[in-house]
mmCIF file of C-alpha atoms in Angstrom:
data_model
loop_
_atom_site.group_PDB
_atom_site.id
_atom_site.type_symbol
_atom_site.label_atom_id
_atom_site.label_comp_id
_atom_site.label_asym_id
_atom_site.label_seq_id
_atom_site.Cartn_x
_atom_site.Cartn_y
_atom_site.Cartn_z
ATOM 1 C CA MET A 1 58.730 100.801 137.323
ATOM 2 C CA LEU A 2 60.630 101.009 134.042
ATOM 3 C CA LEU A 3 64.261 101.931 133.508
ATOM 4 C CA TYR A 4 63.027 104.998 131.693
ATOM 5 C CA GLU A 5 59.816 106.832 132.546
ATOM 6 C CA GLU A 6 57.436 108.090 129.880
ATOM 7 C CA PRO A 7 59.513 110.420 127.685
ATOM 8 C CA HIS A 8 59.094 114.153 128.163
ATOM 9 C CA ASP A 9 60.222 115.005 124.664
ATOM 10 C CA PRO A 10 59.366 113.485 121.263
ATOM 11 C CA ARG A 11 63.060 113.174 120.505
ATOM 12 C CA ASP A 12 63.408 110.703 123.376
ATOM 13 C CA GLN A 13 61.122 108.087 121.839
ATOM 14 C CA CYS A 14 62.448 104.544 121.768
ATOM 15 C CA ILE A 15 66.199 104.645 122.174
ATOM 16 C CA ILE A 16 66.660 100.979 123.010
ATOM 17 C CA ALA A 17 70.025 101.477 124.667
ATOM 18 C CA VAL A 18 68.423 103.575 127.414
ATOM 19 C CA SER A 19 64.643 103.386 127.178
ATOM 20 C CA GLY A 20 63.976 99.717 127.847
ATOM 21 C CA TYR A 21 60.379 98.593 127.478
ATOM 22 C CA VAL A 22 59.113 101.999 126.325
ATOM 23 C CA CYS A 23 60.051 100.900 122.787
ATOM 24 C CA GLY A 24 57.230 98.443 122.217
ATOM 25 C CA SER A 25 55.835 95.055 123.094
ATOM 26 C CA GLU A 26 57.172 93.744 126.381
ATOM 27 C CA HIS A 27 57.293 90.150 125.130
ATOM 28 C CA THR A 28 59.200 91.107 121.979
ATOM 29 C CA LEU A 29 61.747 93.158 123.880
ATOM 30 C CA ARG A 30 62.240 90.468 126.504
ATOM 31 C CA ALA A 31 63.026 88.007 123.721
ATOM 32 C CA VAL A 32 65.443 90.482 122.104
ATOM 33 C CA PHE A 33 67.252 91.255 125.370
ATOM 34 C CA LEU A 34 67.454 87.550 126.209
ATOM 35 C CA ALA A 35 68.939 86.779 122.781
ATOM 36 C CA CYS A 36 71.524 89.551 123.217
ATOM 37 C CA PHE A 37 72.346 88.266 126.705
ATOM 38 C CA ILE A 38 72.866 84.677 125.481
ATOM 39 C CA CYS A 39 74.966 85.848 122.538
ATOM 40 C CA ALA A 40 77.185 87.942 124.816
ATOM 41 C CA VAL A 41 77.667 85.025 127.236
ATOM 42 C CA VAL A 42 78.573 82.562 124.461
ATOM 43 C CA THR A 43 81.035 85.017 122.901
ATOM 44 C CA MET A 44 82.599 85.751 126.286
ATOM 45 C CA VAL A 45 83.054 82.016 126.964
ATOM 46 C CA ALA A 46 84.614 81.529 123.513
ATOM 47 C CA ALA A 47 87.088 84.360 124.114
ATOM 48 C CA GLY A 48 87.906 82.987 127.566
ATOM 49 C CA ALA A 49 88.555 79.517 126.121
ATOM 50 C CA VAL A 50 91.012 80.854 123.535
ATOM 51 C CA ILE A 51 92.749 82.972 126.191
ATOM 52 C CA ALA A 52 93.059 79.935 128.484
ATOM 53 C CA TYR A 53 94.514 77.845 125.644
ATOM 54 C CA ARG A 54 97.130 80.459 124.766
ATOM 55 C CA LEU A 55 98.029 80.953 128.426
ATOM 56 C CA GLY A 56 98.344 77.215 129.008
ATOM 57 C CA HIS A 57 100.739 76.747 126.089
ATOM 58 C CA GLY A 58 102.905 79.787 126.711
ATOM 59 C CA LEU A 59 101.685 81.732 123.680
ATOM 60 C CA MET A 60 100.308 84.553 125.815
ATOM 61 C CA THR A 61 102.587 85.900 128.517
ATOM 62 C CA SER A 62 101.774 89.623 128.567
ATOM 63 C CA LEU A 63 99.484 92.134 126.892
ATOM 64 C CA TYR A 64 102.236 94.662 126.236
ATOM 65 C CA ARG A 65 105.794 94.417 125.003
ATOM 66 C CA ARG A 66 108.562 96.965 125.405
ATOM 67 C CA ILE A 67 109.690 98.357 122.047
ATOM 68 C CA ASP A 68 112.200 101.208 121.991
ATOM 69 C CA GLU A 69 111.525 102.111 125.642
ATOM 70 C CA TYR A 70 107.727 102.126 125.254
ATOM 71 C CA LEU A 71 105.093 99.518 126.074
ATOM 72 C CA MET A 72 103.213 98.598 122.915
ATOM 73 C CA PRO A 73 100.185 96.278 122.645
ATOM 74 C CA MET A 74 100.549 92.641 121.651
ATOM 75 C CA PRO A 75 97.713 92.865 119.093
ATOM 76 C CA VAL A 76 96.246 89.343 119.174
ATOM 77 C CA ASP A 77 96.233 89.097 122.969
ATOM 78 C CA VAL A 78 94.892 92.638 123.415
ATOM 79 C CA LEU A 79 92.100 91.838 120.960
ATOM 80 C CA LEU A 80 91.114 88.692 122.879
ATOM 81 C CA VAL A 81 91.188 90.300 126.326
ATOM 82 C CA GLY A 82 89.491 93.500 125.125
ATOM 83 C CA TRP A 83 86.576 91.652 123.561
ATOM 84 C CA PHE A 84 86.307 89.377 126.590
ATOM 85 C CA VAL A 85 85.911 92.404 128.882
ATOM 86 C CA GLU A 86 83.512 94.062 126.429
ATOM 87 C CA LYS A 87 81.259 90.994 126.351
ATOM 88 C CA LEU A 88 81.394 90.731 130.145
ATOM 89 C CA LEU A 89 80.148 94.318 130.423
ATOM 90 C CA ARG A 90 77.426 93.735 127.837
ATOM 91 C CA THR A 91 76.316 90.599 129.685
ATOM 92 C CA ILE A 92 75.772 92.653 132.840
ATOM 93 C CA ALA A 93 74.016 95.437 130.901
ATOM 94 C CA TYR A 94 71.637 93.060 129.110
ATOM 95 C CA ALA A 95 70.878 91.292 132.387
ATOM 96 C CA ILE A 96 69.815 94.644 133.873
ATOM 97 C CA LEU A 97 67.682 95.384 130.800
ATOM 98 C CA PHE A 98 66.088 91.944 130.785
ATOM 99 C CA GLY A 99 65.234 92.150 134.479
ATOM 100 C CA ASP A 100 64.123 95.794 134.197
ATOM 101 C CA TRP A 101 65.972 96.655 137.399
ATOM 102 C CA ALA A 102 65.134 100.343 137.741
ATOM 103 C CA GLY A 103 67.363 100.805 140.787
ATOM 104 C CA TYR A 104 70.470 100.043 138.699
ATOM 105 C CA ARG A 105 69.936 102.610 136.008
ATOM 106 C CA MET A 106 73.148 104.575 136.629
ATOM 107 C CA PRO A 107 75.371 101.442 136.681
ATOM 108 C CA TYR A 108 73.600 100.264 133.542
ATOM 109 C CA GLU A 109 74.278 103.513 131.675
ATOM 110 C CA VAL A 110 77.964 103.503 132.665
ATOM 111 C CA ILE A 111 78.414 99.784 131.924
ATOM 112 C CA TYR A 112 76.720 99.968 128.525
ATOM 113 C CA LEU A 113 78.753 102.990 127.437
ATOM 114 C CA LEU A 114 81.971 101.401 128.734
ATOM 115 C CA ALA A 115 81.245 98.290 126.671
ATOM 116 C CA SER A 116 80.890 100.413 123.536
ATOM 117 C CA THR A 117 84.087 102.249 124.436
ATOM 118 C CA PHE A 118 85.975 98.967 124.865
ATOM 119 C CA VAL A 119 85.121 98.086 121.266
ATOM 120 C CA ARG A 120 86.721 101.305 120.001
ATOM 121 C CA ILE A 121 89.739 101.052 122.303
ATOM 122 C CA THR A 122 90.355 97.404 121.421
ATOM 123 C CA VAL A 123 90.251 98.025 117.670
ATOM 124 C CA VAL A 124 92.597 101.016 118.003
ATOM 125 C CA GLN A 125 95.037 99.124 120.245
ATOM 126 C CA PHE A 126 95.004 96.154 117.871
ATOM 127 C CA THR A 127 95.788 98.452 114.929
ATOM 128 C CA ILE A 128 98.551 100.258 116.841
ATOM 129 C CA GLY A 129 100.027 96.920 117.918
ATOM 130 C CA ILE A 130 100.117 95.670 114.332
ATOM 131 C CA ILE A 131 101.742 98.885 113.072
ATOM 132 C CA SER A 132 104.362 98.883 115.841
ATOM 133 C CA HIS A 133 105.388 95.320 114.893
ATOM 134 C CA ILE A 134 105.879 96.008 111.175
ATOM 135 C CA PRO A 135 109.479 94.916 110.423
ATOM 136 C CA PRO A 136 111.796 97.840 109.572
ATOM 137 C CA VAL A 137 112.671 96.099 106.291
ATOM 138 C CA PHE A 138 109.219 97.207 105.080
ATOM 139 C CA SER A 139 109.211 100.706 106.594
ATOM 140 C CA GLN A 140 110.947 104.061 106.392
ATOM 141 C CA ARG A 141 111.389 104.147 110.163
ATOM 142 C CA VAL A 142 114.880 103.524 111.547
ATOM 143 C CA ARG A 143 114.452 102.282 115.074
ATOM 144 C CA SER A 144 116.989 103.129 117.727
ATOM 145 C CA HIS A 145 118.477 100.770 120.264
ATOM 146 C CA VAL A 146 116.669 100.287 123.536
ATOM 147 C CA ARG A 147 117.916 102.147 126.598
ATOM 148 C CA TYR A 148 117.638 99.733 129.464
ATOM 149 C CA TYR A 149 116.217 100.388 132.896
ATOM 150 C CA GLY A 150 117.817 99.102 136.073
ATOM 151 C CA ARG A 151 121.452 98.331 136.792
ATOM 152 C CA HIS A 152 120.942 94.580 136.423
ATOM 153 C CA ALA A 153 119.147 94.731 133.070
ATOM 154 C CA PRO A 154 120.702 92.743 130.205
ATOM 155 C CA ARG A 155 123.035 94.713 127.948
ATOM 156 C CA SER A 156 122.459 92.981 124.607
ATOM 157 C CA PRO A 157 120.419 95.155 122.199
ATOM 158 C CA ALA A 158 116.755 94.165 121.922
ATOM 159 C CA THR A 159 116.443 95.703 118.460
ATOM 160 C CA PRO A 160 118.637 94.186 115.726
ATOM 161 C CA PRO A 161 120.453 96.449 113.231
ATOM 162 C CA SER A 162 118.545 98.273 110.518
ATOM 163 C CA PRO A 163 118.185 96.716 107.063
ATOM 164 C CA THR A 164 121.207 96.746 104.786
ATOM 165 C CA THR A 165 121.680 99.500 102.207
ATOM 166 C CA LYS A 166 121.131 97.039 99.369
ATOM 167 C CA THR A 167 117.788 95.952 100.783
ATOM 168 C CA LEU A 168 116.651 99.543 101.296
ATOM 169 C CA GLU A 169 117.649 100.562 97.764
ATOM 170 C CA GLN A 170 115.842 97.584 96.268
ATOM 171 C CA HIS A 171 112.540 98.360 97.999
ATOM 172 C CA GLU A 172 112.928 102.112 98.477
ATOM 173 C CA LYS A 173 109.869 103.107 96.494
ATOM 174 C CA TYR A 174 107.727 100.466 98.219
ATOM 175 C CA LEU A 175 108.611 101.297 101.815
ATOM 176 C CA LEU A 176 105.751 102.161 104.161
ATOM 177 C CA TYR A 177 105.667 105.093 106.525
ATOM 178 C CA VAL A 178 105.530 103.919 110.140
ATOM 179 C CA PRO A 179 105.172 106.599 112.842
ATOM 180 C CA PRO A 180 107.780 106.670 115.604
ATOM 181 C CA ILE A 181 107.101 104.334 118.498
ATOM 182 C CA ARG A 182 106.940 107.350 120.827
ATOM 183 C CA ALA A 183 104.124 108.907 118.780
ATOM 184 C CA LEU A 184 102.195 105.625 118.681
ATOM 185 C CA TYR A 185 102.608 105.174 122.436
ATOM 186 C CA TRP A 186 101.391 108.632 123.419
ATOM 187 C CA PHE A 187 98.518 108.521 120.938
ATOM 188 C CA ASN A 188 97.423 105.234 122.501
ATOM 189 C CA VAL A 189 97.647 106.606 126.048
ATOM 190 C CA ILE A 190 95.843 109.885 125.304
ATOM 191 C CA TYR A 191 93.159 108.247 123.160
ATOM 192 C CA THR A 192 92.362 105.559 125.737
ATOM 193 C CA THR A 193 92.310 108.002 128.659
ATOM 194 C CA LEU A 194 90.046 110.514 126.920
ATOM 195 C CA TRP A 195 87.519 107.901 125.803
ATOM 196 C CA VAL A 196 87.315 106.298 129.261
ATOM 197 C CA LEU A 197 86.868 109.653 131.042
ATOM 198 C CA PHE A 198 84.339 110.798 128.445
ATOM 199 C CA THR A 199 82.365 107.579 128.823
ATOM 200 C CA LEU A 200 82.319 107.593 132.626
ATOM 201 C CA GLY A 201 81.251 111.245 132.811
ATOM 202 C CA SER A 202 78.610 110.845 130.130
ATOM 203 C CA GLY A 203 77.165 107.717 131.727
ATOM 204 C CA VAL A 204 76.701 109.509 135.033
ATOM 205 C CA LEU A 205 75.146 112.600 133.430
ATOM 206 C CA VAL A 206 72.779 110.638 131.181
ATOM 207 C CA SER A 207 71.469 108.619 134.118
ATOM 208 C CA MET A 208 70.673 111.655 136.319
ATOM 209 C CA GLY A 209 66.906 112.061 136.330
ATOM 210 C CA SER A 210 64.514 112.372 133.421
ATOM 211 C CA SER A 211 63.852 116.100 133.334
ATOM 212 C CA VAL A 212 63.432 118.006 130.090
ATOM 213 C CA SER A 213 66.932 119.489 130.365
ATOM 214 C CA THR A 214 68.439 116.030 130.816
ATOM 215 C CA VAL A 215 66.507 114.695 127.822
ATOM 216 C CA ARG A 216 67.875 117.530 125.702
ATOM 217 C CA PHE A 217 71.361 116.764 126.983
ATOM 218 C CA ASN A 218 70.889 113.112 125.995
ATOM 219 C CA PHE A 219 69.978 114.221 122.490
ATOM 220 C CA VAL A 220 73.053 116.467 122.199
ATOM 221 C CA PHE A 221 75.267 113.792 123.756
ATOM 222 C CA ASN A 222 74.122 111.195 121.223
ATOM 223 C CA GLU A 223 74.967 113.594 118.402
ATOM 224 C CA ILE A 224 78.457 114.222 119.809
ATOM 225 C CA LEU A 225 79.032 110.514 120.396
ATOM 226 C CA SER A 226 77.934 109.649 116.855
ATOM 227 C CA ILE A 227 80.231 112.269 115.315
ATOM 228 C CA ALA A 228 83.205 111.192 117.454
ATOM 229 C CA SER A 229 82.622 107.516 116.666
ATOM 230 C CA PHE A 230 82.259 108.241 112.962
ATOM 231 C CA PHE A 231 85.587 110.074 112.704
ATOM 232 C CA ASN A 232 87.245 107.482 114.950
ATOM 233 C CA TYR A 233 86.355 104.645 112.573
ATOM 234 C CA ILE A 234 87.073 106.728 109.473
ATOM 235 C CA ILE A 235 90.663 107.233 110.695
ATOM 236 C CA ILE A 236 91.089 103.514 111.408
ATOM 237 C CA LEU A 237 89.635 102.728 107.975
ATOM 238 C CA LEU A 238 92.046 105.063 106.170
ATOM 239 C CA VAL A 239 95.072 103.821 108.121
ATOM 240 C CA SER A 240 94.204 100.173 107.467
ATOM 241 C CA ALA A 241 93.588 100.877 103.776
ATOM 242 C CA TYR A 242 96.993 102.591 103.477
ATOM 243 C CA TYR A 243 98.932 99.681 104.969
ATOM 244 C CA CYS A 244 96.851 97.076 103.143
ATOM 245 C CA TYR A 245 97.626 98.713 99.798
ATOM 246 C CA GLY A 246 101.259 99.231 100.799
ATOM 247 C CA PHE A 247 101.792 95.548 101.534
ATOM 248 C CA TYR A 248 100.021 94.692 98.281
ATOM 249 C CA ARG A 249 102.634 96.761 96.415
ATOM 250 C CA ILE A 250 105.433 95.021 98.326
ATOM 251 C CA ILE A 251 104.051 91.610 97.348
ATOM 252 C CA GLU A 252 103.747 92.795 93.749
ATOM 253 C CA SER A 253 107.376 93.953 93.728
ATOM 254 C CA HIS A 254 108.517 90.534 94.972
ATOM 255 C CA THR A 255 106.397 88.817 92.323
ATOM 256 C CA LEU A 256 107.964 90.887 89.542
ATOM 257 C CA SER A 257 111.439 89.916 90.748
ATOM 258 C CA SER A 258 110.541 86.249 91.342
ATOM 259 C CA SER A 259 112.928 85.047 88.612
ATOM 260 C CA ARG A 260 115.884 85.950 90.804
ATOM 261 C CA SER A 261 114.246 85.761 94.210
ATOM 262 C CA THR A 262 116.144 84.252 97.102
ATOM 263 C CA ASP A 263 114.899 82.338 100.106
ATOM 264 C CA SER A 264 115.080 85.526 102.158
ATOM 265 C CA GLN A 265 112.918 87.385 99.631
ATOM 266 C CA GLU A 266 110.357 84.578 99.675
ATOM 267 C CA LYS A 267 110.141 84.892 103.456
ATOM 268 C CA GLU A 268 109.694 88.665 103.139
ATOM 269 C CA LYS A 269 106.915 88.081 100.609
ATOM 270 C CA LYS A 270 105.210 85.613 102.936
ATOM 271 C CA VAL A 271 105.320 88.011 105.884
ATOM 272 C CA ALA A 272 104.063 90.901 103.720
ATOM 273 C CA SER A 273 101.177 88.711 102.561
ATOM 274 C CA ASN A 274 100.207 87.979 106.165
ATOM 275 C CA PHE A 275 100.319 91.647 107.156
ATOM 276 C CA ARG A 276 98.079 92.434 104.174
ATOM 277 C CA LYS A 277 95.548 89.822 105.327
ATOM 278 C CA ILE A 278 95.609 91.285 108.839
ATOM 279 C CA PHE A 279 94.858 94.815 107.615
ATOM 280 C CA LEU A 280 92.118 93.455 105.344
ATOM 281 C CA ALA A 281 90.507 91.968 108.451
ATOM 282 C CA VAL A 282 90.933 95.276 110.290
ATOM 283 C CA LEU A 283 89.163 97.049 107.415
ATOM 284 C CA ALA A 284 85.957 95.104 108.064
ATOM 285 C CA LEU A 285 85.576 96.305 111.659
ATOM 286 C CA PRO A 286 85.458 100.087 111.038
ATOM 287 C CA LEU A 287 83.219 99.592 107.991
ATOM 288 C CA ILE A 288 80.637 97.782 110.123
ATOM 289 C CA ASN A 289 80.885 100.342 112.912
ATOM 290 C CA ILE A 290 80.583 103.259 110.485
ATOM 291 C CA LEU A 291 77.360 101.763 109.157
ATOM 292 C CA GLY A 292 76.058 101.287 112.707
ATOM 293 C CA THR A 293 77.001 104.850 113.667
ATOM 294 C CA ILE A 294 75.150 106.266 110.657
ATOM 295 C CA LEU A 295 72.042 104.228 111.470
ATOM 296 C CA ARG A 296 72.062 105.304 115.129
ATOM 297 C CA SER A 297 72.449 108.964 114.182
ATOM 298 C CA ILE A 298 69.483 108.615 111.809
ATOM 299 C CA PHE A 299 67.409 107.089 114.605
ATOM 300 C CA VAL A 300 68.249 110.011 116.895
ATOM 301 C CA HIS A 301 67.322 112.654 114.306
ATOM 302 C CA TYR A 302 64.189 110.871 113.094
ATOM 303 C CA PRO A 303 62.300 109.556 116.139
ATOM 304 C CA SER A 304 59.305 108.718 113.950
ATOM 305 C CA ILE A 305 61.106 105.579 112.766
ATOM 306 C CA THR A 306 59.206 102.598 114.103
ATOM 307 C CA SER A 307 60.437 100.624 117.060
ATOM 308 C CA GLN A 308 60.492 97.470 114.905
ATOM 309 C CA VAL A 309 63.237 98.998 112.763
ATOM 310 C CA ARG A 310 65.243 99.917 115.860
ATOM 311 C CA ILE A 311 64.865 96.416 117.284
ATOM 312 C CA ALA A 312 65.957 94.958 113.938
ATOM 313 C CA ASP A 313 69.035 97.207 114.021
ATOM 314 C CA LEU A 314 69.879 95.959 117.523
ATOM 315 C CA LEU A 315 69.554 92.331 116.427
ATOM 316 C CA LEU A 316 71.573 92.949 113.270
ATOM 317 C CA HIS A 317 74.549 94.555 115.006
ATOM 318 C CA GLN A 318 74.699 92.845 118.385
ATOM 319 C CA ILE A 319 73.895 89.289 117.273
ATOM 320 C CA ILE A 320 74.183 88.714 113.542
ATOM 321 C CA VAL A 321 77.161 90.965 112.781
ATOM 322 C CA TYR A 322 79.286 91.464 115.897
ATOM 323 C CA CYS A 323 78.919 88.019 117.440
ATOM 324 C CA CYS A 324 79.351 86.137 114.165
ATOM 325 C CA ILE A 325 82.462 88.101 113.213
ATOM 326 C CA GLU A 326 83.932 87.654 116.684
ATOM 327 C CA TRP A 327 83.232 83.898 116.627
ATOM 328 C CA ILE A 328 84.986 83.602 113.260
ATOM 329 C CA ILE A 329 88.005 85.561 114.510
ATOM 330 C CA PHE A 330 88.196 83.512 117.723
ATOM 331 C CA ALA A 331 88.057 80.261 115.738
ATOM 332 C CA PHE A 332 90.753 81.593 113.406
ATOM 333 C CA ILE A 333 93.043 82.544 116.301
ATOM 334 C CA PHE A 334 92.464 79.213 118.063
ATOM 335 C CA ARG A 335 93.301 77.212 114.932
ATOM 336 C CA SER A 336 96.430 79.273 114.338
ATOM 337 C CA SER A 337 97.494 78.933 117.981
ATOM 338 C CA ARG A 338 97.022 75.170 117.811
ATOM 339 C CA ASN A 339 99.138 74.991 114.646
ATOM 340 C CA GLN A 340 101.817 77.044 116.361
ATOM 341 C CA VAL A 341 101.860 74.661 119.339
ATOM 342 C CA ARG A 342 102.085 71.641 117.035
ATOM 343 C CA SER A 343 104.884 73.244 115.049
ATOM 344 C CA ARG A 344 106.774 73.977 118.243
ATOM 345 C CA GLY A 345 106.436 70.339 119.317
ATOM 346 C CA ALA A 346 107.644 69.137 115.914
ATOM 347 C CA SER A 347 110.595 71.528 116.096
ATOM 348 C CA ARG A 348 111.562 70.170 119.507
ATOM 349 C CA ALA A 349 111.325 66.587 118.265
ATOM 350 C CA PHE A 350 113.472 67.450 115.250
ATOM 351 C CA SER A 351 116.128 69.196 117.337
ATOM 352 C CA SER A 352 116.323 66.325 119.844
ATOM 353 C CA SER A 353 116.865 63.716 117.105
ATOM 354 C CA PRO A 354 120.500 62.417 117.103
ATOM 355 C CA SER A 355 120.635 62.606 113.297
ATOM 356 C CA ASN A 356 119.562 66.245 113.220
ATOM 357 C CA ASN A 357 121.916 68.363 115.288
ATOM 358 C CA PHE A 358 122.728 71.977 114.586
ATOM 359 C CA SER A 359 126.442 71.880 115.276
ATOM 360 C CA HIS A 360 127.571 71.445 111.672
ATOM 361 C CA PRO A 361 129.644 74.320 110.258
ATOM 362 C CA GLY A 362 127.779 77.051 108.462
ATOM 363 C CA GLY A 363 124.347 76.049 109.713
ATOM 364 C CA ASN A 364 121.102 77.163 108.202
ATOM 365 C CA THR A 365 120.971 80.930 108.002
ATOM 366 C CA SER A 366 118.170 81.395 105.514
ATOM 367 C CA GLY A 367 116.032 84.389 106.267
ATOM 368 C CA SER A 368 118.574 85.904 108.641
ATOM 369 C CA LYS A 369 118.453 89.246 106.871
ATOM 370 C CA LEU A 370 114.753 89.708 107.507
ATOM 371 C CA GLN A 371 115.084 88.326 111.039
ATOM 372 C CA ALA A 372 117.736 90.929 111.754
ATOM 373 C CA ALA A 373 115.512 93.621 110.317
ATOM 374 C CA SER A 374 112.265 92.542 111.890
ATOM 375 C CA GLY A 375 113.097 93.793 115.353
ATOM 376 C CA SER A 376 111.946 90.652 117.137
ATOM 377 C CA MET A 377 113.022 87.067 117.705
ATOM 378 C CA PRO A 378 111.752 84.563 115.132
ATOM 379 C CA ALA A 379 109.266 81.934 116.126
ATOM 380 C CA PRO A 380 109.202 78.353 114.795
ATOM 381 C CA SER A 381 107.743 78.106 111.307
ATOM 382 C CA THR A 382 104.364 76.613 110.604
ATOM 383 C CA THR A 383 102.758 75.281 107.460
ATOM 384 C CA GLN A 384 99.910 77.798 107.323
ATOM 385 C CA ALA A 385 100.250 81.511 106.781
ATOM 386 C CA THR A 386 97.618 82.704 109.215
ATOM 387 C CA LEU A 387 97.148 85.579 111.588
ATOM 388 C CA THR A 388 99.018 84.129 114.552
ATOM 389 C CA THR A 389 101.465 81.953 112.633
ATOM 390 C CA PHE A 390 103.965 84.783 112.864
ATOM 391 C CA VAL A 391 103.016 85.773 116.386
ATOM 392 C CA GLY A 392 106.126 85.380 118.498
ATOM 393 C CA SER A 393 105.677 84.278 122.100
ATOM 394 C CA GLU A 394 108.116 84.262 124.953
ATOM 395 C CA ALA A 395 108.200 80.460 124.915
ATOM 396 C CA SER A 396 109.053 80.319 121.217
ATOM 397 C CA ARG A 397 111.759 82.951 121.634
ATOM 398 C CA ARG A 398 113.323 80.975 124.481
ATOM 399 C CA GLU A 399 113.139 77.852 122.343
ATOM 400 C CA TYR A 400 114.831 79.647 119.453
ATOM 401 C CA ALA A 401 117.576 80.864 121.768
ATOM 402 C CA ALA A 402 118.187 77.313 122.992
ATOM 403 C CA HIS A 403 118.500 76.052 119.421
ATOM 404 C CA SER A 404 120.749 78.867 118.292
ATOM 405 C CA THR A 405 123.321 78.138 121.001
ATOM 406 C CA ASN A 406 124.256 74.919 119.188
ATOM 407 C CA GLY A 407 125.973 76.855 116.452
ATOM 408 C CA ALA A 408 123.314 77.839 113.937
ATOM 409 C CA THR A 409 119.790 79.178 113.703
ATOM 410 C CA VAL A 410 116.699 77.188 112.950
ATOM 411 C CA SER A 411 115.060 77.930 109.622
ATOM 412 C CA SER A 412 111.970 79.824 110.618
ATOM 413 C CA ALA A 413 109.605 82.536 109.620
ATOM 414 C CA PRO A 414 110.198 85.991 111.041
ATOM 415 C CA ALA A 415 108.130 86.986 113.995
ATOM 416 C CA SER A 416 105.646 89.712 113.572
ATOM 417 C CA PRO A 417 102.817 91.049 115.647
ATOM 418 C CA ALA A 418 102.090 89.366 118.941
#
């Protein structure tokens, strides 16, 4: 017995995500489902290995960080955990497809749709996390001090003062608009809740029987899902393009004033360059998903398209595109995390050397302006400007605090998204 019985409507021909072996040769589809299963397992293991490394070295302590009263995502860690869960769900779904377990059709529908939803939620949370960690020196937003909860909470402000008037005047025409943290928080909560509820309800309804009315509902549901996904990725694409271009203009302004640039301005330029690279990477994800959404909507409207084309689309997106991009990103994050750990060890060795103490008068205060404006504690500097080089962790912030108690701050790059 197949996952999907013989279709009652021509529009229901060969939708691989739900129709199983109706789409064509059993041997071909078994090979395709097995390849997708193996790819999902390998990607899940890779994500788990990077998560374990970051946990073991204190780079990953929580998925959310309190900013101005609200819990905001730590983008790198949310991306890793989100894709790990997504690949776990896809592994289960492909196992059900490969085994053709008809009795698990409803769980399969829900699991497969949840996996697709996790991709959207993870990309949105990553983008929101990056935006919420943009230093105020680059933005028009003036962040307020944190109101603390609990009578025993520490009383020192978690958010440093806003940038100086001179800094704001110098970069006034290049400042980026950053929504209030409250707006970002509630958008994240509402967006995530609606997508999860929509997915769970749709998965249950799609899996109920194979009557003509249900088949028609599946057709309408696929249209709604395609439209919603399309606009979802279009918004992410536009937002990422705005911030990518904005940071490009900031870098250009620093380059034009390089003849009189200070060490603090060089650090600002370096951080702006890293944020630009991050948003360039974010641009690739919605572009790929927009292409996939368009192809799937075409397949729904034109069922005469051969099953070979649909199978090729499945292989292209689930193996060649998604898995390869995720492997590259995981390798990038792992290399950056390893460099951060090595830099932290070198910083500790330098601070413990008798000939290099930090108690001399004046100290090293380079970059303090941007650190005060960035809204987060700096992390030890590294030699490579990569995605997680400027990702501050709790361990690095504690280390910085220990160094700063000796009378001066360590020269370091400002922390940005974590």
